[in-house]
Amino acid sequence: MSFLSKSLAVARKETIAELRTREMVFAVLVFTILVIVIFNFTAGVDQEVIRAAAPGLLWATFSFSGTLSLNRTFVREKENGCLEGLMSCPASREVIYVGKVLSNLLFMLVIEIIALLVFTLLFNIYVLSPPLLVITVLATFGFATVGTLFSGLSANTKAREMVLPILFLPIVLPVIIAAVRGSEQVLAGKSWAGLSPWFQLILAFDAVLSVVSFLVFPYVIEE
Amino acid sequence: MKGKESFKTAGLVVALLLFMWALYMIFIFVPTEATMGISQRIFYFHVPLAWLGLLGYTLVFFGSIMYLWKRRSGWDNFSSSAAELGFIFTTLFLISGSLWAKPAWGVWWTWTPRLTTALILWFIYIAYLTVRFYASEKQQGARFGAVVGIVGFVDVPIIAISTSLWRSEHPGALVFQGGLTPEMTFGLMVSIAAFTVLFVYFLAIRTSLKQQEMEVERLRELVEQDQ
Amino acid sequence: MGNGSAIATETALETRLVSKRFGNRLVLRDVSVSIRKGELAVLFGPNGAGKTTLLRILATIMNPTSGNVLVTGMNIKEDAEDARRKIGVVSHQTFLYNDLTIRENLEFYARMFDVPHRRERIGEVVEMVGMTPRLNDRIGTLSRGMQQRVAIARAILHKPEILLLDEPETGLDLKIISVLWKTLLGEGGEKRTVVFTTHDLERGIELGDRFLVLSRGAIIYDSSKEQMDVTHLRETYDRCSGVSV
C-alpha cells in the first residue's frame, strides 16, 4: 500500500509542477500539431490518400512527441540535486520508477488525445473511435514504461537529448508497428476481432517490457 | 597464461581448417539451387551471419545479467566484446542480404521479416554501444550497457513476431520453395560451425584485450598516485 | 570495530571498512568510524578528500563498493528504507523543486517519509525556520538563504535521529546559520546525532565534540573533544590540506 501511495505522491508532484509551468505539455503539443499541419502539405487534399497515410503519420508523430516529452522526465530532478533528495527517502527505487511512468503516461495521453481531436477537425477523418483510443492507451503505456527507464538512463549521459531516441525508438518499434497496423484496421472499418493480433502484440510488449524495465530501473539511478 | 595462449592459437587453427572445408562445401560440394542458380550460394554465408548476430546479443544478455549480479568488470568486458562482434556480424548479414536481394528480386533492399528484424537488432546494437560511449564514466557505462543488453534481448522475440505479423498481410517472396537437400543442409552446418568457432575465437581475443587495457589503466593510476 | 554489536544500543552510526571506487580511483579506503548517539561529529578534510562521498554513503544515496554501514544497528544493505527514516540530510544543494511551493515540496517529502499529521508537522517546521509567511511561494522565487531554510525544514520534517550536514554553512549569512543550529539541535530537548563536513577548521573546533580528519579517502585523525590535542589536530589538518594544494 505504501508502495502505491508513494508512487502516487511522485506522480502527483510531477503533475503539480507540470500544471504550474506547462513547459513540457505545451511545447510538445505545439510540436505535435505542427507536424499534423505539415502533413497537410505532403498528403494534399485527396481524402483517400489522407486516410491511407493517417495511421503512419499519427504514430510517427506520437513516437517523436513521446521522445520529446520523455526527455523532460528527469530534468526537474537535476535541479537542486532533487534526485538525491528523492533517493534519501524511505522508498525503494522502483517507487520513483512507477511514479514517473504514471505521470509520463498521463502527459503523453493528454497530448495524444488533443492531437487526435485536432486531426479529426482538420482532416475530417474520425480518429477518436473507441478501438483507436484503446490502441492509443495500450501503446502509450508501452512507450511510458520503456521511455521512463531510458530517460533516466540518458539523463545521466553526456549527450542527454541525443541518446534517448537512439535507445527508445528501436525498442518500441514493435509497438509502433502494431499501433499503425491496428489503426489502419480501425480506419478501414474492421471489427474488434480483426484487431486482436495487434492488441495481443501490444499487450505482450507492455507485459514483458514493463516487468523488465521495473526490475532494471534501480541500476539506472544507483551510483 | 601460456595454456591460455595455446588454447587461442588452437581456436584459430580450427577456425581456419573449418573455413577451408566450408569453402569447399559451398563452392564445390553443394548442388546449385534450381530456381535461383549460383547466387543462392550466398545463403551459406547469410545464415551463419544471422546466427552470429543473434548469438552475439544472447551473450550480451547473459554477460549483462552476470555483470549486474556479480559486478565484475570481466563480465562487462565479455558482453561489450560480444556486442562489438555481434554488431559487425549483423552488419555483414544486412550487407549479404542486400547482395542477395539484388539478383533474387532486383532490388537492393526488401522488407522481409527476417531482414527487418535484423535491421532493428542492428539498431539495438548501436543503442548498446552508444550508451556506453556517452556514459560519464566507465562503470556507469557498464551499468547502462547492461540495462540496454537486458531490455534489448527480451525485445528481440517481440520484434520478430511483429515484423512477421506485419509482413504476413503483404506476402513477400519466400526464400525458396523447394527446401534444402541433405547436401545443402550439411554444407550449411559446416559453414555455421566455421563461423561460430571464428566468433568464439574473436570473442576470447577481444575480451582478453579489454582485460589487459584495464590492467594497464590500473597500473598507470597506481604509478600516478605514488608520484 | 569488532565490538560493534555489543555497543549497538548507543552507537548511532557506524561504518566498517567502507571503500568506494570510481573506476580506478579509490575515493574511500577502509573507513571505519563509529559515532555515538548525541555526538556532534565534525568531518574535516580538504576538497577531494572524499567527505561528500562518505556522507552520501551514510545517507544511503550511494552504495559503498565494499564494507558495511550500520544506522542505529541496522545494516543499510538490508534495511535501507528503515535506515533512511532515521536520517535527515542537509547539503549545499537544497533537494527542493523550484516549480513547487514550500508547502507542496514539504507535502511531497512528508508523504515519502510517511510523516503522520502532515499539515500540522509542516506548519511546525516552517515556523521553526521562520518561513511561515512564504508558505505558498514557489521555491524558485525565494532567495538562496531562504531556500536553505526550507531545506533545513525538509531535513527535520520526519524527526530524524541523525542529521548529515554537507558543508551546510557554505554561502549562508550568520543569521541563517544560527537558525540552522538552533533547529537542528534543539527540537524536543533531545540532542540529535550530527555528522557535518567542513573545511573550516576553527569553526569545526568551535562546534563539534568529536573530530575526524579525512585525507585521500582515509581517516587519519579521530578524537573526542576531551582527548583532543588542538595542536596535533591543526598539524594533521594542515599537512593533508597542504598535500592537496
XYZ file of C-alpha atoms in Angstrom:
695
model
C 0.000 0.000 0.000
C 2.801 2.310 0.955
C 4.469 1.475 -2.360
C 1.477 2.621 -4.359
C 0.751 5.695 -2.268
C 4.353 6.846 -2.555
C 4.349 6.227 -6.294
C 1.225 8.342 -6.482
C 2.970 11.023 -4.418
C 5.736 11.123 -7.032
C 3.223 11.266 -9.883
C 1.253 13.947 -8.051
C 4.319 16.102 -7.535
C 5.199 15.794 -11.236
C 1.677 16.729 -12.241
C 1.527 19.781 -9.966
C 4.845 21.032 -11.320
C 3.714 20.451 -14.893
C 0.352 22.134 -14.367
C 2.136 25.122 -12.934
C 4.742 25.614 -15.642
C 3.068 23.789 -18.550
C 6.501 23.876 -20.149
C 6.519 20.341 -21.413
C 2.928 19.612 -22.424
C 2.529 22.983 -24.095
C 5.677 22.783 -26.198
C 5.141 19.170 -27.183
C 1.535 19.836 -28.091
C 2.511 22.685 -30.380
C 5.122 20.459 -31.978
C 2.579 17.686 -32.488
C 0.020 19.943 -34.099
C 2.687 21.466 -36.322
C 3.586 18.020 -37.613
C -0.071 17.363 -38.389
C -0.280 20.657 -40.262
C 2.865 19.858 -42.242
C 1.273 16.551 -43.129
C -1.465 18.511 -44.850
C 1.062 19.818 -47.361
C 2.541 16.405 -48.090
C -0.689 14.450 -48.398
C -2.687 17.058 -50.242
C -6.453 17.181 -50.080
C -7.298 13.782 -51.513
C -9.371 12.127 -48.786
C -8.282 8.644 -49.863
C -4.588 9.485 -49.665
C -5.034 11.047 -46.251
C -6.939 8.034 -44.996
C -4.205 5.697 -46.195
C -1.388 7.734 -44.697
C -3.095 8.793 -41.463
C -2.166 5.813 -39.218
C 1.505 6.031 -40.132
C 1.523 9.765 -39.677
C -0.208 9.605 -36.312
C 2.195 7.070 -34.885
C 5.285 8.680 -36.323
C 4.126 11.900 -34.668
C 3.371 10.208 -31.348
C 6.755 8.475 -31.356
C 8.598 11.747 -31.801
C 6.424 13.769 -29.459
C 6.735 10.940 -26.925
C 10.516 11.107 -27.170
C 10.400 14.862 -26.698
C 8.285 14.696 -23.572
C 10.175 11.740 -22.118
C 13.365 13.730 -22.359
C 11.988 16.045 -19.710
C 11.308 13.336 -17.132
C 14.490 13.736 -15.146
C 15.310 17.339 -15.954
C 13.471 18.622 -12.905
C 15.258 16.114 -10.703
C 18.582 17.507 -11.789
C 17.985 20.976 -10.392
C 18.934 21.494 -6.737
C 20.002 17.846 -6.504
C 16.405 16.689 -6.153
C 17.163 13.170 -7.326
C 19.430 12.732 -4.311
C 16.684 14.030 -2.069
C 14.355 11.516 -3.637
C 16.859 8.722 -3.138
C 17.289 9.591 0.535
C 13.557 8.952 1.084
C 12.460 5.668 2.671
C 11.052 4.318 -0.565
C 12.528 1.822 -2.987
C 13.920 2.987 -6.330
C 11.008 1.255 -8.024
C 8.632 3.726 -6.370
C 10.330 6.518 -8.304
C 10.015 4.485 -11.485
C 6.316 3.733 -11.097
C 5.512 7.326 -10.156
C 7.309 8.620 -13.229
C 5.679 6.061 -15.514
C 2.276 7.206 -14.288
C 2.978 10.896 -14.805
C 4.577 10.286 -18.215
C 1.603 8.193 -19.259
C -0.743 10.967 -18.218
C 1.189 13.714 -20.024
C 1.574 11.717 -23.230
C -2.085 10.700 -23.290
C -3.229 14.299 -22.829
C -1.078 15.372 -25.778
C -2.196 12.462 -27.950
C -5.885 12.906 -27.306
C -5.738 16.599 -28.122
C -3.744 15.704 -31.250
C -6.382 13.165 -32.289
C -9.054 15.811 -31.843
C -7.134 18.286 -33.964
C -6.585 15.600 -36.579
C -10.301 14.828 -36.711
C -11.088 18.510 -37.098
C -8.519 19.309 -39.773
C -8.858 16.227 -41.956
C -12.420 15.225 -41.413
C -11.380 11.671 -40.526
C -12.906 10.414 -37.333
C -9.936 9.041 -35.372
C -11.450 9.306 -31.895
C -13.264 5.961 -32.061
C -13.169 3.614 -29.023
C -10.899 0.961 -30.574
C -8.405 3.605 -31.605
C -8.432 5.079 -28.119
C -7.756 1.635 -26.659
C -4.831 1.170 -29.030
C -3.541 4.607 -28.069
C -3.710 3.918 -24.340
C -2.063 0.491 -24.608
C 0.681 1.656 -26.944
C 1.354 4.757 -24.872
C 1.690 2.599 -21.783
C 4.395 0.683 -23.636
C 6.073 3.975 -24.548
C 5.926 5.157 -20.945
C 7.386 2.014 -19.355
C 10.381 1.777 -21.660
C 10.697 5.538 -22.079
C 10.864 6.279 -18.364
C 13.634 3.729 -17.931
C 15.641 5.121 -20.841
C 15.070 8.736 -19.953
C 16.541 8.026 -16.507
C 19.462 6.487 -18.301
C 20.007 9.163 -20.929
C 19.651 11.967 -18.366
C 22.881 10.703 -16.825
C 24.843 10.548 -20.063
C 26.886 13.276 -21.677
C 24.574 13.877 -24.617
C 21.155 13.543 -22.919
C 18.632 14.506 -25.593
C 20.546 12.758 -28.347
C 20.802 9.432 -26.577
C 17.134 8.896 -25.717
C 15.737 8.439 -29.259
C 18.603 6.092 -30.177
C 17.668 3.872 -27.230
C 13.947 4.347 -27.201
C 12.833 4.070 -30.828
C 14.322 0.675 -31.787
C 12.968 -0.916 -28.628
C 9.415 0.403 -29.092
C 9.301 -0.431 -32.811
C 7.051 -3.482 -32.287
C 4.531 -1.235 -30.557
C 4.707 1.296 -33.371
C 4.215 -1.423 -35.983
C 1.241 -2.864 -34.109
C -0.302 0.531 -33.428
C -0.007 1.606 -37.070
C -1.486 -1.630 -38.402
C -4.200 -1.661 -35.757
C -5.134 1.934 -36.523
C -5.298 1.081 -40.230
C -7.790 -1.654 -39.484
C -9.866 0.706 -37.374
C -9.950 3.346 -40.102
C -10.838 0.666 -42.656
C -13.868 -0.093 -40.502
C -12.742 -3.551 -39.357
C -14.323 -5.116 -36.284
C -12.684 -5.591 -32.879
C -11.973 -9.222 -33.760
C -9.785 -8.192 -36.695
C -7.704 -6.105 -34.319
C -6.933 -8.850 -31.865
C -3.477 -9.873 -33.165
C -2.338 -6.268 -32.817
C -3.843 -5.914 -29.351
C -2.132 -9.123 -28.316
C 1.180 -7.905 -29.629
C 0.974 -4.592 -27.775
C -0.186 -6.329 -24.608
C 2.684 -8.800 -24.813
C 5.127 -5.926 -25.217
C 3.553 -3.993 -22.334
C 3.646 -7.014 -20.036
C 7.207 -8.129 -20.778
C 8.864 -4.742 -21.073
C 7.135 -3.199 -18.058
C 8.298 -6.019 -15.804
C 11.845 -5.962 -17.142
C 12.085 -2.159 -17.002
C 10.754 -2.187 -13.451
C 13.398 -4.719 -12.454
C 16.375 -2.955 -14.028
C 15.422 0.632 -13.171
C 17.289 0.664 -9.815
C 20.534 0.066 -11.739
C 19.921 3.172 -13.808
C 19.883 5.637 -10.922
C 22.261 3.997 -8.467
C 25.773 5.330 -8.060
C 48.863 -17.688 -19.237
C 50.798 -19.996 -21.527
C 47.973 -22.551 -21.643
C 45.505 -19.804 -22.487
C 47.621 -18.626 -25.417
C 47.980 -22.061 -26.958
C 44.248 -22.562 -26.477
C 43.626 -19.429 -28.519
C 46.041 -20.490 -31.233
C 44.253 -23.831 -31.417
C 40.982 -21.937 -31.862
C 42.422 -20.039 -34.791
C 43.733 -23.190 -36.419
C 40.379 -24.965 -36.020
C 38.558 -21.956 -37.482
C 40.940 -21.889 -40.439
C 40.504 -25.595 -41.202
C 36.739 -25.383 -40.824
C 36.620 -22.419 -43.174
C 38.610 -24.260 -45.828
C 36.201 -27.146 -45.536
C 33.213 -24.784 -45.614
C 34.534 -23.076 -48.759
C 34.941 -26.429 -50.430
C 31.395 -27.390 -49.464
C 29.882 -24.124 -50.603
C 31.564 -23.784 -53.952
C 32.174 -27.373 -54.986
C 30.183 -29.855 -52.942
C 26.622 -28.476 -52.676
C 24.304 -28.613 -55.714
C 23.237 -25.382 -57.398
C 19.736 -24.377 -56.375
C 17.249 -24.805 -59.233
C 15.357 -21.512 -59.393
C 17.938 -19.023 -58.123
C 21.079 -20.511 -59.513
C 24.557 -19.659 -58.374
C 23.552 -16.598 -56.355
C 21.796 -18.842 -53.857
C 25.211 -19.886 -52.562
C 25.457 -16.662 -50.609
C 22.894 -18.377 -48.398
C 25.755 -20.336 -46.782
C 27.229 -17.054 -45.571
C 23.970 -15.287 -44.961
C 22.513 -17.771 -42.470
C 25.624 -18.151 -40.272
C 25.902 -14.346 -40.111
C 22.304 -14.112 -38.868
C 23.045 -16.785 -36.302
C 26.095 -14.877 -35.052
C 24.080 -11.674 -34.761
C 21.608 -13.465 -32.517
C 24.283 -15.399 -30.658
C 26.103 -12.119 -30.022
C 23.118 -10.475 -28.393
C 22.322 -13.594 -26.390
C 25.843 -13.446 -24.979
C 25.436 -9.703 -24.325
C 22.286 -10.519 -22.371
C 23.989 -13.248 -20.386
C 27.047 -11.099 -19.656
C 24.829 -8.170 -18.669
C 22.923 -10.190 -16.097
C 26.144 -11.586 -14.707
C 27.638 -8.100 -14.521
C 24.715 -6.601 -12.615
C 24.738 -9.572 -10.294
C 28.470 -10.062 -9.664
C 29.787 -6.590 -10.510
C 32.964 -7.990 -12.012
C 34.353 -5.895 -14.834
C 35.281 -9.161 -16.568
C 31.613 -9.751 -17.333
C 31.300 -6.281 -18.735
C 34.319 -6.837 -20.964
C 32.720 -10.065 -22.103
C 29.363 -8.520 -23.001
C 30.795 -5.415 -24.636
C 33.104 -7.588 -26.749
C 30.168 -9.772 -27.726
C 28.243 -6.624 -28.662
C 31.033 -5.309 -30.881
C 31.297 -8.623 -32.672
C 27.543 -9.089 -32.886
C 27.263 -5.635 -34.391
C 29.870 -6.411 -37.032
C 28.267 -9.731 -37.973
C 24.785 -8.224 -38.073
C 26.157 -5.528 -40.386
C 27.623 -8.239 -42.613
C 24.281 -10.047 -42.529
C 22.498 -6.922 -43.746
C 25.084 -6.454 -46.493
C 24.852 -10.082 -47.612
C 21.064 -9.822 -47.574
C 21.289 -6.790 -49.769
C 23.700 -8.526 -52.160
C 21.361 -11.467 -52.396
C 18.227 -9.366 -52.822
C 19.585 -7.725 -55.969
C 19.852 -10.873 -58.144
C 16.871 -12.556 -56.457
C 14.329 -9.748 -56.537
C 16.027 -6.976 -58.480
C 16.195 -4.597 -55.532
C 18.927 -3.852 -53.014
C 16.643 -3.999 -50.044
C 13.401 -5.735 -49.307
C 11.432 -5.636 -46.084
C 11.257 -9.328 -45.359
C 10.522 -10.105 -41.708
C 13.982 -11.513 -41.195
C 15.862 -8.610 -42.738
C 13.627 -6.138 -40.917
C 14.185 -7.867 -37.581
C 17.916 -7.902 -38.236
C 17.828 -4.203 -39.058
C 16.112 -3.429 -35.756
C 18.565 -5.681 -33.916
C 21.334 -3.728 -35.607
C 19.867 -0.523 -34.193
C 19.695 -2.096 -30.734
C 23.383 -2.975 -31.021
C 24.013 0.666 -31.885
C 21.963 1.728 -28.857
C 24.063 -0.536 -26.651
C 27.340 0.830 -27.999
C 26.093 4.442 -27.952
C 25.063 4.379 -24.329
C 28.481 3.091 -23.338
C 30.162 5.751 -25.408
C 28.186 8.620 -23.891
C 28.337 7.447 -20.263
C 30.179 9.860 -17.994
C 32.480 7.185 -16.592
C 33.413 3.604 -17.244
C 31.444 1.878 -14.502
C 28.355 3.837 -15.353
C 28.780 2.851 -18.987
C 28.999 -0.785 -17.951
C 25.838 -0.496 -15.870
C 23.895 1.343 -18.583
C 25.130 -1.096 -21.206
C 23.905 -3.988 -19.094
C 20.467 -2.381 -18.826
C 20.231 -1.980 -22.607
C 21.619 -5.506 -23.021
C 18.798 -6.960 -20.956
C 15.933 -4.812 -22.247
C 17.044 -5.255 -25.866
C 17.249 -9.013 -25.562
C 13.727 -9.522 -24.242
C 12.510 -7.246 -27.019
C 14.008 -9.313 -29.866
C 11.321 -12.064 -29.945
C 8.589 -9.418 -29.852
C 10.251 -7.624 -32.748
C 10.449 -10.888 -34.692
C 6.747 -11.577 -34.126
C 5.748 -8.037 -35.018
C 7.689 -7.990 -38.291
C 6.315 -11.352 -39.396
C 2.753 -10.347 -38.481
C 3.304 -7.112 -40.324
C 4.541 -8.846 -43.474
C 2.000 -11.678 -43.410
C -0.616 -9.209 -44.556
C 1.501 -8.299 -47.572
C 3.087 -11.631 -48.501
C 6.612 -11.084 -49.705
C 8.727 -13.540 -51.684
C 9.788 -16.627 -49.790
C 13.440 -17.538 -49.707
C 12.977 -20.601 -51.849
C 10.225 -23.115 -52.207
C 11.994 -26.399 -52.620
C 13.574 -26.698 -49.186
C 17.099 -27.926 -48.616
C 18.641 -31.105 -49.972
C 20.707 -33.140 -47.459
C 23.896 -31.876 -49.118
C 22.766 -28.307 -48.685
C 21.958 -28.845 -45.005
C 25.339 -30.419 -44.455
C 27.135 -27.574 -46.206
C 25.211 -25.076 -44.125
C 26.130 -26.869 -40.899
C 29.833 -26.810 -41.748
C 29.631 -23.138 -42.555
C 27.799 -22.369 -39.313
C 30.390 -24.335 -37.353
C 33.246 -22.455 -39.032
C 31.695 -19.060 -38.350
C 30.865 -19.966 -34.761
C 34.415 -21.069 -33.980
C 35.701 -17.851 -35.547
C 33.273 -15.855 -33.407
C 34.341 -17.577 -30.209
C 37.984 -17.027 -31.136
C 37.421 -13.315 -31.764
C 35.417 -13.031 -28.553
C 38.212 -14.560 -26.496
C 40.807 -12.271 -28.083
C 38.712 -9.119 -27.691
C 37.752 -9.860 -24.102
C 41.313 -10.517 -23.012
C 42.459 -7.402 -24.852
C 39.985 -5.375 -22.826
C 41.157 -7.016 -19.624
C 44.715 -6.042 -20.480
C 43.683 -2.466 -21.264
C 42.090 -2.245 -17.831
C 45.168 -3.670 -16.198
C 47.369 -1.088 -17.916
C 44.997 1.650 -16.803
C 45.055 0.365 -13.232
C 48.847 0.215 -13.139
C 49.105 3.720 -14.575
C 46.821 5.012 -11.828
C 48.972 3.325 -9.221
C 52.110 4.903 -10.609
C 50.493 8.338 -10.760
C 49.229 8.046 -7.204
C 52.684 7.263 -5.904
C 54.236 10.310 -7.504
C 35.325 -2.018 15.425
C 34.643 -5.701 16.010
C 32.671 -4.945 19.167
C 30.029 -3.089 17.180
C 27.143 -5.305 18.153
C 27.868 -5.056 21.845
C 27.590 -1.274 21.881
C 24.925 -1.093 19.168
C 22.423 0.471 21.537
C 24.470 3.606 21.988
C 26.089 3.745 18.571
C 24.124 5.893 16.147
C 26.232 5.439 13.058
C 28.945 3.010 12.212
C 30.984 2.257 9.131
C 33.001 -0.910 8.827
C 35.823 -0.927 6.317
C 33.875 1.164 3.836
C 35.571 1.673 0.475
C 34.318 3.410 -2.614
C 35.831 3.122 -6.029
C 35.007 5.223 -9.090
C 36.551 3.385 -11.985
C 40.159 3.008 -10.989
C 40.045 5.811 -8.460
C 39.730 4.739 -4.854
C 37.818 7.581 -3.189
C 37.382 5.960 0.220
C 39.755 3.414 1.716
C 38.595 1.159 4.517
C 36.852 3.874 6.500
C 35.809 2.592 9.913
C 34.254 5.057 12.319
C 31.554 4.797 14.898
C 29.603 7.777 16.115
C 27.805 7.672 19.438
C 24.261 8.795 19.975
C 24.040 12.527 20.622
C 27.515 13.228 19.353
C 28.279 16.138 17.064
C 30.982 14.787 14.840
C 32.916 17.113 12.567
C 34.461 15.650 9.457
C 37.378 17.768 8.272
C 39.199 17.341 5.045
C 40.421 19.291 2.055
C 38.442 19.343 -1.172
C 38.535 15.984 -2.880
C 39.271 14.057 0.318
C 36.051 12.085 -0.018
C 33.897 13.881 2.582
C 30.865 14.232 0.362
C 31.183 10.653 -0.860
C 31.285 9.364 2.714
C 28.240 11.418 3.645
C 26.346 10.241 0.584
C 27.096 6.655 1.546
C 25.899 7.314 5.097
C 22.726 8.818 3.638
C 22.287 5.612 1.540
C 22.170 7.711 -1.607
C 25.243 5.871 -2.825
C 26.326 2.285 -2.253
C 29.821 1.551 -0.995
C 31.966 -0.670 -3.210
C 32.773 -2.749 -0.151
C 32.200 -2.599 3.583
C 29.144 -2.104 5.733
C 27.245 0.845 7.143
C 25.104 0.494 10.239
C 22.480 3.051 11.158
C 21.322 2.569 14.766
C 22.459 -1.011 14.425
C 20.640 -1.679 11.128
C 22.719 -2.677 8.137
C 21.757 -0.403 5.265
C 22.154 -3.244 2.819
C 19.191 -4.993 4.395
C 17.154 -2.225 5.957
C 17.849 0.728 3.687
C 14.346 2.112 3.989
C 14.199 1.927 7.771
C 17.657 3.436 7.975
C 16.616 6.356 5.762
C 13.727 7.097 8.100
C 16.256 7.875 10.825
C 18.382 10.189 8.723
C 17.958 13.782 7.657
C 20.251 15.343 5.076
C 21.216 18.976 4.524
C 23.707 19.562 1.758
C 24.771 22.629 -0.183
C 22.030 21.547 -2.566
C 18.500 22.050 -1.287
C 16.729 18.980 -2.791
C 13.738 21.275 -3.415
C 11.707 21.612 -6.607
C 11.798 25.148 -7.989
C 8.344 24.860 -9.537
C 6.606 23.778 -6.345
C 5.702 25.965 -3.373
C 7.235 25.471 0.060
C 4.077 23.702 1.154
C 3.976 21.418 -1.881
C 7.630 20.500 -1.503
C 7.244 19.639 2.157
C 3.939 17.896 1.475
C 5.714 15.684 -1.056
C 8.562 14.772 1.258
C 6.131 14.245 4.151
C 4.299 11.681 2.049
C 7.533 9.995 1.076
C 8.636 9.793 4.731
C 5.193 8.677 5.994
C 5.026 11.680 8.315
C 1.864 11.500 10.426
C -0.353 14.610 10.719
C 1.300 16.156 7.682
C -0.367 19.549 7.802
C 0.469 20.228 11.455
C 4.018 18.996 11.129
C 4.671 21.130 8.053
C 3.302 24.162 9.902
C 5.628 23.365 12.809
C 8.864 23.034 10.844
C 8.158 26.030 8.659
C 7.550 28.094 11.780
C 10.866 26.874 13.220
C 12.808 28.224 10.261
C 10.709 31.380 10.111
C 9.259 30.850 6.664
C 5.546 30.741 7.509
C 4.651 33.929 5.578
C 6.090 32.447 2.370
C 4.435 29.030 2.683
C 2.629 29.302 -0.646
C 5.507 30.823 -2.591
C 7.385 28.831 -5.179
C 10.917 27.800 -4.215
C 12.246 29.360 -7.392
C 11.124 32.803 -6.240
C 12.976 32.607 -2.909
C 16.481 33.832 -2.178
C 19.256 31.320 -1.700
C 19.242 31.835 2.066
C 15.516 31.284 2.283
C 15.752 28.164 0.169
C 18.350 26.856 2.571
C 15.980 27.466 5.479
C 13.339 25.396 3.737
C 15.949 22.729 3.110
C 16.539 22.599 6.861
C 12.808 22.311 7.481
C 12.719 19.481 4.946
C 15.560 17.644 6.655
C 13.894 17.614 10.085
C 10.359 17.024 8.803
C 10.369 13.350 9.791
C 12.131 13.972 13.146
C 15.296 12.102 12.216
C 17.610 10.886 14.952
C 20.649 11.515 12.828
C 21.481 14.546 10.744
C 24.066 14.586 7.998
C 25.211 18.058 7.015
C 27.426 18.517 3.994
C 29.085 21.929 4.230
C 25.779 23.433 5.291
C 27.260 26.823 6.140
C 28.719 27.446 2.704
C 27.350 30.692 1.321
C 24.975 31.378 4.209
C 24.836 34.505 6.326
C 25.281 34.383 10.083
C 21.619 34.801 10.869
C 20.603 31.715 8.925
C 23.495 29.791 10.397
C 22.168 30.471 13.890
C 18.698 29.333 12.762
C 20.316 26.230 11.356
C 21.987 25.158 14.558
C 19.031 26.091 16.745
C 16.572 23.998 14.763
C 18.872 21.129 14.099
C 19.882 20.581 17.676
C 17.083 21.993 19.753
C 13.858 20.240 18.937
C 12.134 18.480 21.849
C 15.115 18.933 24.186
C 16.672 15.752 22.810
C 20.097 16.064 21.320
C 20.407 14.713 17.791
C 23.372 12.882 16.430
C 25.016 15.092 13.856
C 27.763 14.481 11.337
C 28.886 17.516 9.484
C 31.612 18.230 6.992
C 33.582 21.418 6.690
C 36.964 22.630 5.611
C 36.834 25.473 8.121
C 38.944 24.118 10.978
C 38.255 26.878 13.549
C 34.503 26.721 13.026
C 34.544 22.954 13.355
C 36.533 23.009 16.595
C 34.114 25.572 17.998
C 31.011 23.469 17.270
C 31.962 19.827 17.488
C 32.577 17.331 20.238
C 34.183 14.706 18.041
C 36.737 15.377 15.350
C 37.684 13.340 12.316
C 40.082 14.199 9.530
C 39.660 12.553 6.152
C 42.571 12.704 3.752
C 42.772 10.980 0.378
C 39.899 8.733 1.331
C 41.232 7.547 4.682
C 40.539 8.645 8.258
C 43.851 9.941 9.571
C 42.672 11.576 12.789
C 39.884 10.629 15.184
C 39.461 12.095 18.638
C 36.761 13.210 21.049
C 36.732 16.723 22.482
C 38.049 15.591 25.885
C 41.039 13.793 24.455
C 41.738 16.236 21.687
C 45.075 17.905 21.275
C 44.348 21.052 19.254
C 47.898 21.482 18.016
C 48.051 17.918 16.813
C 44.699 18.280 15.014
C 45.888 21.520 13.388
C 49.129 19.945 12.287
C 47.383 16.923 10.863
C 44.868 19.047 9.045
C 47.470 21.450 7.649
C 49.573 18.569 6.472
C 46.796 16.953 4.469
C 45.453 20.199 3.038
C 48.991 21.092 2.044
C 49.176 17.868 0.062
C 46.041 18.580 -1.902
C 47.004 22.131 -2.899
